[in-house]
């Protein structure tokens, strides 16, 4: 990649919109080989889209089964056809899907209304955290909740380390707590915000973490040293999502204002802020290419039918039609 492409302002990146759903899109995610994008919506469905080398998207299937809006989804870390999802408020379970059949293959009840879910990198476990600040560990092979952990502080997001030996909690104390896994013993506290940490993201090698806070700050961390190496203050509202590109070069940031910010972490260049039509709550980079996906606005066509959009951004070097 040339430096000219690397530092292209985000406003000059190629863009595309998908009319993805019948109502607003909440969440997006790429499978492990980068050939499929899944989207979850207020219309209680998930859809799966193929993405070819030219960047052309085609809908493969719609998956039904949720009784509420699809608030989170997560692809299996090593299997390109499997994923899991959460319903928003009325469902207290995790649903598992296989895109080869397009069916809900299992539903595992969990304690409480879940906020987020994450696979362990070895795919043996899944973790969910709920509105009562309970983190539950699911044994995916046995389809069983094997442990529950109560916390006094509010938990907003969770993550496993790359080797599954550590567990991260984003808390309302402005801290990321690092615990051992599976015994959940405290190991380290990373304080980088003056109010709650609302989101976390990790580079592919898990050497760096980005944390976003309600204080409008995004902090970049060296995970080996446990120190904050850089902060970003360019957005004016609470940070809602952060994400590293597949090579760790770019960091995308979205917040409670209708804007997207992208930083080139190698050159230090801020590629600018792009004004959007809505406030995304999720961002997802393709795991093989510089293609960024995030929930877009909802709009109505000439007949009055509602459509939930997904927005995509491509570096000029990437194919896109």
PDB file of C-alpha atoms in Angstrom, residues 37-274:
ATOM      1  CA  UNK A  37     -21.223  -9.869   6.218  1.00  0.00           C
ATOM      2  CA  UNK A  38     -24.051 -10.484   8.707  1.00  0.00           C
ATOM      3  CA  UNK A  39     -26.481  -7.753   9.717  1.00  0.00           C
ATOM      4  CA  UNK A  40     -29.009  -7.639  12.569  1.00  0.00           C
ATOM      5  CA  UNK A  41     -32.023  -5.370  12.692  1.00  0.00           C
ATOM      6  CA  UNK A  42     -34.987  -4.003  14.565  1.00  0.00           C
ATOM      7  CA  UNK A  43     -37.107  -6.111  12.167  1.00  0.00           C
ATOM      8  CA  UNK A  44     -36.111  -9.179  14.278  1.00  0.00           C
ATOM      9  CA  UNK A  45     -34.094 -10.801  11.496  1.00  0.00           C
ATOM     10  CA  UNK A  46     -30.496 -11.339  10.499  1.00  0.00           C
ATOM     11  CA  UNK A  47     -29.344 -11.303   6.912  1.00  0.00           C
ATOM     12  CA  UNK A  48     -26.136 -12.682   5.434  1.00  0.00           C
ATOM     13  CA  UNK A  49     -24.443 -11.042   2.453  1.00  0.00           C
ATOM     14  CA  UNK A  50     -21.683 -12.434   0.261  1.00  0.00           C
ATOM     15  CA  UNK A  51     -18.837 -10.089  -0.695  1.00  0.00           C
ATOM     16  CA  UNK A  52     -16.699 -10.967  -3.708  1.00  0.00           C
ATOM     17  CA  UNK A  53     -13.213  -9.741  -4.624  1.00  0.00           C
ATOM     18  CA  UNK A  54     -14.718  -6.794  -6.508  1.00  0.00           C
ATOM     19  CA  UNK A  55     -16.571  -5.682  -3.371  1.00  0.00           C
ATOM     20  CA  UNK A  56     -19.987  -6.593  -4.780  1.00  0.00           C
ATOM     21  CA  UNK A  57     -22.560  -7.643  -2.165  1.00  0.00           C
ATOM     22  CA  UNK A  58     -25.393 -10.104  -2.700  1.00  0.00           C
ATOM     23  CA  UNK A  59     -27.930 -11.235  -0.108  1.00  0.00           C
ATOM     24  CA  UNK A  60     -27.615 -14.953   0.589  1.00  0.00           C
ATOM     25  CA  UNK A  61     -30.333 -15.467   3.190  1.00  0.00           C
ATOM     26  CA  UNK A  62     -32.586 -14.041   5.849  1.00  0.00           C
ATOM     27  CA  UNK A  63     -32.618 -15.811   9.218  1.00  0.00           C
ATOM     28  CA  UNK A  64     -35.717 -15.635  11.402  1.00  0.00           C
ATOM     29  CA  UNK A  65     -36.348 -16.777  14.949  1.00  0.00           C
ATOM     30  CA  UNK A  66     -35.810 -13.795  17.248  1.00  0.00           C
ATOM     31  CA  UNK A  67     -38.848 -12.327  18.981  1.00  0.00           C
ATOM     32  CA  UNK A  68     -37.217  -8.922  19.417  1.00  0.00           C
ATOM     33  CA  UNK A  69     -34.700  -6.688  17.688  1.00  0.00           C
ATOM     34  CA  UNK A  70     -31.344  -8.341  16.999  1.00  0.00           C
ATOM     35  CA  UNK A  71     -28.968  -6.304  19.155  1.00  0.00           C
ATOM     36  CA  UNK A  72     -25.674  -8.225  18.854  1.00  0.00           C
ATOM     37  CA  UNK A  73     -24.147 -10.863  16.629  1.00  0.00           C
ATOM     38  CA  UNK A  74     -20.803 -12.655  16.644  1.00  0.00           C
ATOM     39  CA  UNK A  75     -19.370 -15.036  14.067  1.00  0.00           C
ATOM     40  CA  UNK A  76     -17.615 -18.228  15.150  1.00  0.00           C
ATOM     41  CA  UNK A  77     -13.879 -17.402  15.354  1.00  0.00           C
ATOM     42  CA  UNK A  78     -12.738 -20.309  13.136  1.00  0.00           C
ATOM     43  CA  UNK A  79     -15.820 -21.659  11.306  1.00  0.00           C
ATOM     44  CA  UNK A  80     -17.022 -19.466   8.390  1.00  0.00           C
ATOM     45  CA  UNK A  81     -20.630 -20.721   8.494  1.00  0.00           C
ATOM     46  CA  UNK A  82     -21.567 -20.384  12.170  1.00  0.00           C
ATOM     47  CA  UNK A  83     -22.585 -17.401  14.285  1.00  0.00           C
ATOM     48  CA  UNK A  84     -24.481 -16.438  17.431  1.00  0.00           C
ATOM     49  CA  UNK A  85     -26.834 -13.579  18.257  1.00  0.00           C
ATOM     50  CA  UNK A  86     -28.778 -11.797  20.996  1.00  0.00           C
ATOM     51  CA  UNK A  87     -32.290 -10.350  21.061  1.00  0.00           C
ATOM     52  CA  UNK A  88     -32.692  -6.926  22.595  1.00  0.00           C
ATOM     53  CA  UNK A  89     -35.029  -6.862  25.596  1.00  0.00           C
ATOM     54  CA  UNK A  90     -37.538  -9.694  25.787  1.00  0.00           C
ATOM     55  CA  UNK A  91     -35.129 -12.570  25.122  1.00  0.00           C
ATOM     56  CA  UNK A  92     -32.908 -14.068  27.805  1.00  0.00           C
ATOM     57  CA  UNK A  93     -30.909 -16.442  25.634  1.00  0.00           C
ATOM     58  CA  UNK A  94     -28.201 -16.852  23.016  1.00  0.00           C
ATOM     59  CA  UNK A  95     -29.190 -18.178  19.604  1.00  0.00           C
ATOM     60  CA  UNK A  96     -26.776 -20.197  17.475  1.00  0.00           C
ATOM     61  CA  UNK A  97     -27.050 -20.357  13.671  1.00  0.00           C
ATOM     62  CA  UNK A  98     -25.607 -22.281  10.735  1.00  0.00           C
ATOM     63  CA  UNK A  99     -25.642 -20.391   7.448  1.00  0.00           C
ATOM     64  CA  UNK A 100     -25.404 -23.617   5.426  1.00  0.00           C
ATOM     65  CA  UNK A 101     -29.012 -24.300   6.385  1.00  0.00           C
ATOM     66  CA  UNK A 102     -29.985 -20.784   7.431  1.00  0.00           C
ATOM     67  CA  UNK A 103     -31.484 -22.203  10.611  1.00  0.00           C
ATOM     68  CA  UNK A 104     -31.341 -21.548  14.341  1.00  0.00           C
ATOM     69  CA  UNK A 105     -29.498 -24.715  15.410  1.00  0.00           C
ATOM     70  CA  UNK A 106     -29.642 -24.147  19.190  1.00  0.00           C
ATOM     71  CA  UNK A 107     -30.959 -21.674  21.754  1.00  0.00           C
ATOM     72  CA  UNK A 108     -29.293 -21.518  25.159  1.00  0.00           C
ATOM     73  CA  UNK A 109     -31.190 -19.783  28.022  1.00  0.00           C
ATOM     74  CA  UNK A 110     -29.098 -17.378  30.085  1.00  0.00           C
ATOM     75  CA  UNK A 111     -29.758 -15.447  33.308  1.00  0.00           C
ATOM     76  CA  UNK A 112     -31.120 -12.005  32.508  1.00  0.00           C
ATOM     77  CA  UNK A 113     -31.290  -9.698  29.503  1.00  0.00           C
ATOM     78  CA  UNK A 114     -27.943  -9.755  27.745  1.00  0.00           C
ATOM     79  CA  UNK A 115     -26.014  -6.713  26.557  1.00  0.00           C
ATOM     80  CA  UNK A 116     -23.133  -8.293  24.659  1.00  0.00           C
ATOM     81  CA  UNK A 117     -21.596 -11.608  23.716  1.00  0.00           C
ATOM     82  CA  UNK A 118     -18.129 -12.793  22.738  1.00  0.00           C
ATOM     83  CA  UNK A 119     -16.537 -16.090  21.702  1.00  0.00           C
ATOM     84  CA  UNK A 120     -13.295 -17.324  23.204  1.00  0.00           C
ATOM     85  CA  UNK A 121     -10.670 -17.530  20.412  1.00  0.00           C
ATOM     86  CA  UNK A 122     -10.614 -21.338  20.651  1.00  0.00           C
ATOM     87  CA  UNK A 123     -14.434 -21.363  20.282  1.00  0.00           C
ATOM     88  CA  UNK A 124     -14.881 -23.598  23.336  1.00  0.00           C
ATOM     89  CA  UNK A 125     -16.624 -20.890  25.354  1.00  0.00           C
ATOM     90  CA  UNK A 126     -18.862 -17.896  24.936  1.00  0.00           C
ATOM     91  CA  UNK A 127     -19.393 -15.120  27.460  1.00  0.00           C
ATOM     92  CA  UNK A 128     -22.407 -12.832  27.866  1.00  0.00           C
ATOM     93  CA  UNK A 129     -23.037  -9.975  30.283  1.00  0.00           C
ATOM     94  CA  UNK A 130     -26.492  -8.835  31.310  1.00  0.00           C
ATOM     95  CA  UNK A 131     -28.327  -5.830  32.715  1.00  0.00           C
ATOM     96  CA  UNK A 132     -27.802  -7.131  36.273  1.00  0.00           C
ATOM     97  CA  UNK A 133     -23.989  -7.016  35.776  1.00  0.00           C
ATOM     98  CA  UNK A 134     -23.650 -10.778  35.730  1.00  0.00           C
ATOM     99  CA  UNK A 135     -21.142 -12.338  33.353  1.00  0.00           C
ATOM    100  CA  UNK A 136     -22.075 -15.884  32.337  1.00  0.00           C
ATOM    101  CA  UNK A 137     -19.667 -18.348  30.745  1.00  0.00           C
ATOM    102  CA  UNK A 138     -21.199 -20.800  28.286  1.00  0.00           C
ATOM    103  CA  UNK A 139     -19.601 -24.099  27.330  1.00  0.00           C
ATOM    104  CA  UNK A 140     -20.508 -24.178  23.646  1.00  0.00           C
ATOM    105  CA  UNK A 141     -19.683 -27.877  23.201  1.00  0.00           C
ATOM    106  CA  UNK A 142     -22.094 -28.908  25.965  1.00  0.00           C
ATOM    107  CA  UNK A 143     -24.523 -26.006  25.407  1.00  0.00           C
ATOM    108  CA  UNK A 144     -24.489 -25.239  29.107  1.00  0.00           C
ATOM    109  CA  UNK A 145     -23.912 -22.224  31.363  1.00  0.00           C
ATOM    110  CA  UNK A 146     -20.906 -23.383  33.398  1.00  0.00           C
ATOM    111  CA  UNK A 147     -20.260 -20.328  35.595  1.00  0.00           C
ATOM    112  CA  UNK A 148     -21.792 -17.004  36.614  1.00  0.00           C
ATOM    113  CA  UNK A 149     -19.904 -14.027  38.031  1.00  0.00           C
ATOM    114  CA  UNK A 150     -21.573 -11.085  39.783  1.00  0.00           C
ATOM    115  CA  UNK A 151     -19.974  -7.634  39.808  1.00  0.00           C
ATOM    116  CA  UNK A 152     -20.712  -4.566  41.920  1.00  0.00           C
ATOM    117  CA  UNK A 153     -19.836  -2.136  39.125  1.00  0.00           C
ATOM    118  CA  UNK A 154     -21.778  -1.874  35.900  1.00  0.00           C
ATOM    119  CA  UNK A 155     -20.326  -3.900  33.011  1.00  0.00           C
ATOM    120  CA  UNK A 156     -20.829  -2.549  29.486  1.00  0.00           C
ATOM    121  CA  UNK A 157     -18.642  -4.767  27.323  1.00  0.00           C
ATOM    122  CA  UNK A 158     -16.522  -7.914  27.677  1.00  0.00           C
ATOM    123  CA  UNK A 159     -13.686  -9.628  25.802  1.00  0.00           C
ATOM    124  CA  UNK A 160     -11.312 -12.587  25.907  1.00  0.00           C
ATOM    125  CA  UNK A 161      -7.572 -12.286  25.357  1.00  0.00           C
ATOM    126  CA  UNK A 162      -6.162 -13.993  22.263  1.00  0.00           C
ATOM    127  CA  UNK A 163      -4.848 -16.938  24.326  1.00  0.00           C
ATOM    128  CA  UNK A 164      -8.089 -17.184  26.371  1.00  0.00           C
ATOM    129  CA  UNK A 165      -6.094 -16.779  29.599  1.00  0.00           C
ATOM    130  CA  UNK A 166      -7.424 -13.310  30.420  1.00  0.00           C
ATOM    131  CA  UNK A 167     -10.822 -11.635  30.464  1.00  0.00           C
ATOM    132  CA  UNK A 168     -11.586  -7.921  30.044  1.00  0.00           C
ATOM    133  CA  UNK A 169     -14.457  -5.921  31.564  1.00  0.00           C
ATOM    134  CA  UNK A 170     -15.402  -2.382  30.520  1.00  0.00           C
ATOM    135  CA  UNK A 171     -16.854  -0.757  33.654  1.00  0.00           C
ATOM    136  CA  UNK A 172     -18.718   2.345  34.794  1.00  0.00           C
ATOM    137  CA  UNK A 173     -15.703   3.355  36.927  1.00  0.00           C
ATOM    138  CA  UNK A 174     -13.840   4.502  33.806  1.00  0.00           C
ATOM    139  CA  UNK A 175     -11.673   1.387  33.950  1.00  0.00           C
ATOM    140  CA  UNK A 176     -10.991  -1.787  32.044  1.00  0.00           C
ATOM    141  CA  UNK A 177     -10.566  -4.617  34.535  1.00  0.00           C
ATOM    142  CA  UNK A 178      -8.340  -7.519  33.494  1.00  0.00           C
ATOM    143  CA  UNK A 179      -9.109 -10.868  35.124  1.00  0.00           C
ATOM    144  CA  UNK A 180      -7.613 -14.324  34.797  1.00  0.00           C
ATOM    145  CA  UNK A 181      -9.674 -16.914  32.961  1.00  0.00           C
ATOM    146  CA  UNK A 182     -11.374 -19.192  33.862  1.00  0.00           C
ATOM    147  CA  UNK A 183     -11.067 -18.377  37.579  1.00  0.00           C
ATOM    148  CA  UNK A 184     -11.816 -14.621  37.228  1.00  0.00           C
ATOM    149  CA  UNK A 185      -9.126 -13.442  39.646  1.00  0.00           C
ATOM    150  CA  UNK A 186      -8.169  -9.719  39.370  1.00  0.00           C
ATOM    151  CA  UNK A 187      -4.896  -9.111  37.536  1.00  0.00           C
ATOM    152  CA  UNK A 188      -4.762  -5.488  36.421  1.00  0.00           C
ATOM    153  CA  UNK A 189      -6.820  -2.303  36.276  1.00  0.00           C
ATOM    154  CA  UNK A 190      -6.459   0.037  33.321  1.00  0.00           C
ATOM    155  CA  UNK A 191      -7.784   3.503  34.160  1.00  0.00           C
ATOM    156  CA  UNK A 192      -8.184   5.721  31.122  1.00  0.00           C
ATOM    157  CA  UNK A 193     -11.510   7.524  31.469  1.00  0.00           C
ATOM    158  CA  UNK A 194     -13.337   9.784  33.922  1.00  0.00           C
ATOM    159  CA  UNK A 195     -16.680   8.074  33.305  1.00  0.00           C
ATOM    160  CA  UNK A 196     -17.882   4.686  32.107  1.00  0.00           C
ATOM    161  CA  UNK A 197     -16.042   2.719  29.425  1.00  0.00           C
ATOM    162  CA  UNK A 198     -18.674   1.992  26.795  1.00  0.00           C
ATOM    163  CA  UNK A 199     -16.692  -0.081  24.272  1.00  0.00           C
ATOM    164  CA  UNK A 200     -13.418  -1.887  23.599  1.00  0.00           C
ATOM    165  CA  UNK A 201     -11.589  -3.112  20.517  1.00  0.00           C
ATOM    166  CA  UNK A 202      -8.383  -5.104  19.996  1.00  0.00           C
ATOM    167  CA  UNK A 203      -5.870  -5.175  17.165  1.00  0.00           C
ATOM    168  CA  UNK A 204      -5.439  -8.569  15.441  1.00  0.00           C
ATOM    169  CA  UNK A 205      -2.356  -9.485  17.451  1.00  0.00           C
ATOM    170  CA  UNK A 206      -3.937  -8.380  20.750  1.00  0.00           C
ATOM    171  CA  UNK A 207      -0.932  -6.172  21.458  1.00  0.00           C
ATOM    172  CA  UNK A 208      -3.079  -3.028  21.569  1.00  0.00           C
ATOM    173  CA  UNK A 209      -6.539  -2.183  22.812  1.00  0.00           C
ATOM    174  CA  UNK A 210      -8.720   0.841  22.199  1.00  0.00           C
ATOM    175  CA  UNK A 211     -11.267   1.859  24.829  1.00  0.00           C
ATOM    176  CA  UNK A 212     -14.044   4.359  24.233  1.00  0.00           C
ATOM    177  CA  UNK A 213     -15.742   6.263  27.019  1.00  0.00           C
ATOM    178  CA  UNK A 214     -18.790   8.325  27.834  1.00  0.00           C
ATOM    179  CA  UNK A 215     -16.256  11.127  28.425  1.00  0.00           C
ATOM    180  CA  UNK A 216     -15.851  11.376  24.589  1.00  0.00           C
ATOM    181  CA  UNK A 217     -12.262  10.082  24.838  1.00  0.00           C
ATOM    182  CA  UNK A 218     -10.791   7.099  22.980  1.00  0.00           C
ATOM    183  CA  UNK A 219      -7.689   5.657  24.663  1.00  0.00           C
ATOM    184  CA  UNK A 220      -5.087   3.472  22.945  1.00  0.00           C
ATOM    185  CA  UNK A 221      -3.339   0.928  25.178  1.00  0.00           C
ATOM    186  CA  UNK A 222      -0.165  -1.159  25.072  1.00  0.00           C
ATOM    187  CA  UNK A 223      -1.470  -4.426  26.525  1.00  0.00           C
ATOM    188  CA  UNK A 224       1.927  -5.857  27.454  1.00  0.00           C
ATOM    189  CA  UNK A 225       2.818  -2.824  29.534  1.00  0.00           C
ATOM    190  CA  UNK A 226      -0.737  -1.977  30.539  1.00  0.00           C
ATOM    191  CA  UNK A 227      -0.226   1.707  29.753  1.00  0.00           C
ATOM    192  CA  UNK A 228      -2.167   4.245  27.716  1.00  0.00           C
ATOM    193  CA  UNK A 229       0.015   5.386  24.805  1.00  0.00           C
ATOM    194  CA  UNK A 230      -2.318   7.800  23.018  1.00  0.00           C
ATOM    195  CA  UNK A 231      -5.717   9.466  23.354  1.00  0.00           C
ATOM    196  CA  UNK A 232      -8.136  10.857  20.782  1.00  0.00           C
ATOM    197  CA  UNK A 233     -10.535  13.714  21.593  1.00  0.00           C
ATOM    198  CA  UNK A 234     -11.909  14.700  18.183  1.00  0.00           C
ATOM    199  CA  UNK A 235     -15.503  13.499  18.614  1.00  0.00           C
ATOM    200  CA  UNK A 236     -17.810  15.532  20.826  1.00  0.00           C
ATOM    201  CA  UNK A 237     -20.168  12.887  22.206  1.00  0.00           C
ATOM    202  CA  UNK A 238     -19.899   9.573  24.068  1.00  0.00           C
ATOM    203  CA  UNK A 239     -17.963   6.931  22.134  1.00  0.00           C
ATOM    204  CA  UNK A 240     -20.093   3.955  21.060  1.00  0.00           C
ATOM    205  CA  UNK A 241     -17.804   1.797  18.926  1.00  0.00           C
ATOM    206  CA  UNK A 242     -14.130   1.301  18.070  1.00  0.00           C
ATOM    207  CA  UNK A 243     -12.486  -1.117  15.660  1.00  0.00           C
ATOM    208  CA  UNK A 244      -9.032  -1.957  14.269  1.00  0.00           C
ATOM    209  CA  UNK A 245      -8.466  -2.900  10.643  1.00  0.00           C
ATOM    210  CA  UNK A 246      -7.149  -6.401   9.839  1.00  0.00           C
ATOM    211  CA  UNK A 247      -3.524  -5.201   9.767  1.00  0.00           C
ATOM    212  CA  UNK A 248      -3.825  -2.916  12.797  1.00  0.00           C
ATOM    213  CA  UNK A 249      -3.151   0.133  10.650  1.00  0.00           C
ATOM    214  CA  UNK A 250      -6.466   1.933  11.022  1.00  0.00           C
ATOM    215  CA  UNK A 251      -8.683   2.668  14.005  1.00  0.00           C
ATOM    216  CA  UNK A 252     -12.323   3.580  13.334  1.00  0.00           C
ATOM    217  CA  UNK A 253     -14.335   5.426  15.991  1.00  0.00           C
ATOM    218  CA  UNK A 254     -18.077   6.197  16.166  1.00  0.00           C
ATOM    219  CA  UNK A 255     -20.009   8.032  18.854  1.00  0.00           C
ATOM    220  CA  UNK A 256     -23.390   9.442  19.865  1.00  0.00           C
ATOM    221  CA  UNK A 257     -23.020  12.107  17.211  1.00  0.00           C
ATOM    222  CA  UNK A 258     -23.594  11.301  13.536  1.00  0.00           C
ATOM    223  CA  UNK A 259     -19.933  11.062  12.566  1.00  0.00           C
ATOM    224  CA  UNK A 260     -17.155   8.606  11.738  1.00  0.00           C
ATOM    225  CA  UNK A 261     -13.485   9.181  12.542  1.00  0.00           C
ATOM    226  CA  UNK A 262     -10.574   7.099  11.207  1.00  0.00           C
ATOM    227  CA  UNK A 263      -6.952   7.334  12.368  1.00  0.00           C
ATOM    228  CA  UNK A 264      -3.896   5.852  10.632  1.00  0.00           C
ATOM    229  CA  UNK A 265      -1.969   4.453  13.598  1.00  0.00           C
ATOM    230  CA  UNK A 266       1.199   3.840  11.555  1.00  0.00           C
ATOM    231  CA  UNK A 267       1.648   7.336  10.171  1.00  0.00           C
ATOM    232  CA  UNK A 268      -0.181   9.154  12.957  1.00  0.00           C
ATOM    233  CA  UNK A 269      -2.457  10.867  10.446  1.00  0.00           C
ATOM    234  CA  UNK A 270      -6.031  11.596  11.440  1.00  0.00           C
ATOM    235  CA  UNK A 271      -8.023  10.930   8.284  1.00  0.00           C
ATOM    236  CA  UNK A 272     -10.741  13.268   9.415  1.00  0.00           C
ATOM    237  CA  UNK A 273     -14.319  13.201  10.600  1.00  0.00           C
ATOM    238  CA  UNK A 274     -17.086  12.297   8.175  1.00  0.00           C
TER     239      UNK A 274
END
